[in-house]
């Protein structure tokens, strides 16, 4: 699937981003954005980042090694990104936040507003 990114090259703010474990526990990312750019061979690529409290991310990882990302870019643009590559800081003091970077390893899946709301309602936020 080559054309899974429906946006032009730019940086987009994300209205809501949640990092989700298999047991439906989740952590909210703050100040999240995605960048769409053209990579090698003219292929569109996507990368993103947001702020996260590292100790909460560690709590998510205690029960699951695979974390998904749910993104709301506003309007009809809601997506599920399965197990993206995640890079985050390693500073683990309480209440300290660091920049988490994410890169998809597979195309994201657009989800409906109804499915998005259902998924978010089922989450237990840490």
PDB file of C-alpha atoms in Angstrom:
ATOM      1  CA  UNK A   1       0.000   0.000   0.000  1.00  0.00           C
ATOM      2  CA  UNK A   2       1.890   3.028  -1.260  1.00  0.00           C
ATOM      3  CA  UNK A   3      -0.633   5.844  -0.907  1.00  0.00           C
ATOM      4  CA  UNK A   4      -1.719   5.527   2.710  1.00  0.00           C
ATOM      5  CA  UNK A   5      -0.850   9.106   3.674  1.00  0.00           C
ATOM      6  CA  UNK A   6      -3.652  11.403   2.413  1.00  0.00           C
ATOM      7  CA  UNK A   7      -1.901  14.661   3.368  1.00  0.00           C
ATOM      8  CA  UNK A   8       0.463  17.061   1.614  1.00  0.00           C
ATOM      9  CA  UNK A   9       4.004  17.612   2.876  1.00  0.00           C
ATOM     10  CA  UNK A  10       3.668  19.711   6.036  1.00  0.00           C
ATOM     11  CA  UNK A  11       3.586  19.522   9.811  1.00  0.00           C
ATOM     12  CA  UNK A  12       0.144  18.849  11.302  1.00  0.00           C
ATOM     13  CA  UNK A  13      -0.987  19.335  14.893  1.00  0.00           C
ATOM     14  CA  UNK A  14      -2.714  16.368  16.498  1.00  0.00           C
ATOM     15  CA  UNK A  15      -5.762  17.213  18.609  1.00  0.00           C
ATOM     16  CA  UNK A  16      -5.536  14.052  20.709  1.00  0.00           C
ATOM     17  CA  UNK A  17      -2.934  11.292  20.843  1.00  0.00           C
ATOM     18  CA  UNK A  18      -3.017   8.226  23.068  1.00  0.00           C
ATOM     19  CA  UNK A  19      -0.398   5.532  23.540  1.00  0.00           C
ATOM     20  CA  UNK A  20      -2.334   2.314  24.217  1.00  0.00           C
ATOM     21  CA  UNK A  21      -1.340  -1.079  25.660  1.00  0.00           C
ATOM     22  CA  UNK A  22      -3.053  -4.395  24.876  1.00  0.00           C
ATOM     23  CA  UNK A  23      -5.011  -4.271  28.154  1.00  0.00           C
ATOM     24  CA  UNK A  24      -6.607  -0.918  27.177  1.00  0.00           C
ATOM     25  CA  UNK A  25      -4.513   1.160  29.558  1.00  0.00           C
ATOM     26  CA  UNK A  26      -3.320   4.353  27.929  1.00  0.00           C
ATOM     27  CA  UNK A  27      -1.270   7.497  28.344  1.00  0.00           C
ATOM     28  CA  UNK A  28      -2.120  10.821  26.780  1.00  0.00           C
ATOM     29  CA  UNK A  29       0.570  12.496  24.704  1.00  0.00           C
ATOM     30  CA  UNK A  30       0.765  16.285  24.825  1.00  0.00           C
ATOM     31  CA  UNK A  31       1.810  18.775  22.136  1.00  0.00           C
ATOM     32  CA  UNK A  32       1.724  16.064  19.484  1.00  0.00           C
ATOM     33  CA  UNK A  33       2.358  16.663  15.811  1.00  0.00           C
ATOM     34  CA  UNK A  34       3.065  14.641  12.694  1.00  0.00           C
ATOM     35  CA  UNK A  35       5.295  15.576   9.798  1.00  0.00           C
ATOM     36  CA  UNK A  36       4.542  14.364   6.281  1.00  0.00           C
ATOM     37  CA  UNK A  37       7.504  14.539   3.908  1.00  0.00           C
ATOM     38  CA  UNK A  38       8.759  13.002   0.705  1.00  0.00           C
ATOM     39  CA  UNK A  39      11.532  10.477   1.191  1.00  0.00           C
ATOM     40  CA  UNK A  40      13.743   8.493  -1.126  1.00  0.00           C
ATOM     41  CA  UNK A  41      12.249   7.605  -4.442  1.00  0.00           C
ATOM     42  CA  UNK A  42       9.532  10.221  -4.064  1.00  0.00           C
ATOM     43  CA  UNK A  43       7.622   8.119  -1.526  1.00  0.00           C
ATOM     44  CA  UNK A  44       5.581   9.948   1.131  1.00  0.00           C
ATOM     45  CA  UNK A  45       6.638   9.274   4.694  1.00  0.00           C
ATOM     46  CA  UNK A  46       5.367  10.218   8.117  1.00  0.00           C
ATOM     47  CA  UNK A  47       6.961  10.742  11.505  1.00  0.00           C
ATOM     48  CA  UNK A  48       5.625  12.290  14.657  1.00  0.00           C
ATOM     49  CA  UNK A  49       6.336  13.304  18.214  1.00  0.00           C
ATOM     50  CA  UNK A  50       4.662  14.333  21.436  1.00  0.00           C
ATOM     51  CA  UNK A  51       5.428  14.892  25.096  1.00  0.00           C
ATOM     52  CA  UNK A  52       4.942  12.016  27.514  1.00  0.00           C
ATOM     53  CA  UNK A  53       5.568  11.403  31.175  1.00  0.00           C
ATOM     54  CA  UNK A  54       8.193   8.660  30.980  1.00  0.00           C
ATOM     55  CA  UNK A  55       7.194   6.912  34.203  1.00  0.00           C
ATOM     56  CA  UNK A  56       3.672   6.421  32.791  1.00  0.00           C
ATOM     57  CA  UNK A  57       5.056   4.936  29.583  1.00  0.00           C
ATOM     58  CA  UNK A  58       7.121   2.498  31.661  1.00  0.00           C
ATOM     59  CA  UNK A  59       3.908   1.515  33.480  1.00  0.00           C
ATOM     60  CA  UNK A  60       2.298   0.736  30.100  1.00  0.00           C
ATOM     61  CA  UNK A  61       5.270  -1.397  29.122  1.00  0.00           C
ATOM     62  CA  UNK A  62       5.046  -3.514  32.298  1.00  0.00           C
ATOM     63  CA  UNK A  63       2.138  -5.504  30.850  1.00  0.00           C
ATOM     64  CA  UNK A  64       2.772  -5.218  27.121  1.00  0.00           C
ATOM     65  CA  UNK A  65       5.736  -4.774  24.813  1.00  0.00           C
ATOM     66  CA  UNK A  66       3.510  -3.693  21.923  1.00  0.00           C
ATOM     67  CA  UNK A  67       1.978  -0.239  22.148  1.00  0.00           C
ATOM     68  CA  UNK A  68      -0.444   1.237  19.618  1.00  0.00           C
ATOM     69  CA  UNK A  69      -1.118   4.889  18.931  1.00  0.00           C
ATOM     70  CA  UNK A  70      -4.527   6.451  18.414  1.00  0.00           C
ATOM     71  CA  UNK A  71      -4.452   9.851  16.711  1.00  0.00           C
ATOM     72  CA  UNK A  72      -7.195  12.451  16.238  1.00  0.00           C
ATOM     73  CA  UNK A  73      -6.189  15.101  13.717  1.00  0.00           C
ATOM     74  CA  UNK A  74      -9.633  16.703  13.872  1.00  0.00           C
ATOM     75  CA  UNK A  75     -12.810  16.171  11.905  1.00  0.00           C
ATOM     76  CA  UNK A  76     -12.946  12.845  10.119  1.00  0.00           C
ATOM     77  CA  UNK A  77      -9.179  12.323  10.372  1.00  0.00           C
ATOM     78  CA  UNK A  78      -8.817   9.713  13.119  1.00  0.00           C
ATOM     79  CA  UNK A  79      -6.265   6.938  12.881  1.00  0.00           C
ATOM     80  CA  UNK A  80      -4.962   3.805  14.561  1.00  0.00           C
ATOM     81  CA  UNK A  81      -1.238   3.205  14.194  1.00  0.00           C
ATOM     82  CA  UNK A  82      -0.343  -0.363  15.162  1.00  0.00           C
ATOM     83  CA  UNK A  83       2.933  -0.832  17.042  1.00  0.00           C
ATOM     84  CA  UNK A  84       4.891   2.144  15.694  1.00  0.00           C
ATOM     85  CA  UNK A  85       8.623   2.390  16.293  1.00  0.00           C
ATOM     86  CA  UNK A  86       8.918   4.467  19.464  1.00  0.00           C
ATOM     87  CA  UNK A  87      11.915   6.397  20.710  1.00  0.00           C
ATOM     88  CA  UNK A  88      11.682   8.244  24.030  1.00  0.00           C
ATOM     89  CA  UNK A  89      13.915   9.774  26.664  1.00  0.00           C
ATOM     90  CA  UNK A  90      15.229   7.723  29.538  1.00  0.00           C
ATOM     91  CA  UNK A  91      14.759  10.234  32.330  1.00  0.00           C
ATOM     92  CA  UNK A  92      12.455   8.634  34.899  1.00  0.00           C
ATOM     93  CA  UNK A  93      11.801  11.178  37.624  1.00  0.00           C
ATOM     94  CA  UNK A  94       8.130  11.630  38.558  1.00  0.00           C
ATOM     95  CA  UNK A  95       6.287  14.363  36.654  1.00  0.00           C
ATOM     96  CA  UNK A  96       9.118  14.812  34.147  1.00  0.00           C
ATOM     97  CA  UNK A  97       8.111  14.732  30.491  1.00  0.00           C
ATOM     98  CA  UNK A  98      10.228  14.129  27.450  1.00  0.00           C
ATOM     99  CA  UNK A  99       9.745  14.047  23.716  1.00  0.00           C
ATOM    100  CA  UNK A 100       8.516  10.712  22.368  1.00  0.00           C
ATOM    101  CA  UNK A 101       9.117  10.107  18.667  1.00  0.00           C
ATOM    102  CA  UNK A 102       7.072   7.646  16.643  1.00  0.00           C
ATOM    103  CA  UNK A 103       7.483   6.231  13.167  1.00  0.00           C
ATOM    104  CA  UNK A 104       4.963   3.867  11.603  1.00  0.00           C
ATOM    105  CA  UNK A 105       6.225   0.430  10.649  1.00  0.00           C
ATOM    106  CA  UNK A 106       3.024  -0.255   8.684  1.00  0.00           C
ATOM    107  CA  UNK A 107       0.316   1.953   7.182  1.00  0.00           C
ATOM    108  CA  UNK A 108      -2.050   3.494   9.690  1.00  0.00           C
ATOM    109  CA  UNK A 109      -5.743   2.660   9.566  1.00  0.00           C
ATOM    110  CA  UNK A 110      -8.344   5.405   9.394  1.00  0.00           C
ATOM    111  CA  UNK A 111     -11.138   4.827  11.904  1.00  0.00           C
ATOM    112  CA  UNK A 112     -14.573   6.414  12.117  1.00  0.00           C
ATOM    113  CA  UNK A 113     -15.505   9.004  14.743  1.00  0.00           C
ATOM    114  CA  UNK A 114     -17.781   6.380  16.310  1.00  0.00           C
ATOM    115  CA  UNK A 115     -15.004   3.791  16.517  1.00  0.00           C
ATOM    116  CA  UNK A 116     -12.593   6.424  17.842  1.00  0.00           C
ATOM    117  CA  UNK A 117     -15.038   7.427  20.602  1.00  0.00           C
ATOM    118  CA  UNK A 118     -15.703   3.768  21.456  1.00  0.00           C
ATOM    119  CA  UNK A 119     -11.976   3.008  21.718  1.00  0.00           C
ATOM    120  CA  UNK A 120     -11.241   6.095  23.830  1.00  0.00           C
ATOM    121  CA  UNK A 121     -14.201   5.418  26.157  1.00  0.00           C
ATOM    122  CA  UNK A 122     -12.879   1.897  26.786  1.00  0.00           C
ATOM    123  CA  UNK A 123      -9.427   3.124  27.838  1.00  0.00           C
ATOM    124  CA  UNK A 124      -8.127   3.378  31.375  1.00  0.00           C
ATOM    125  CA  UNK A 125      -5.921   6.476  31.416  1.00  0.00           C
ATOM    126  CA  UNK A 126      -2.850   6.315  33.646  1.00  0.00           C
TER     127      UNK A 126
END
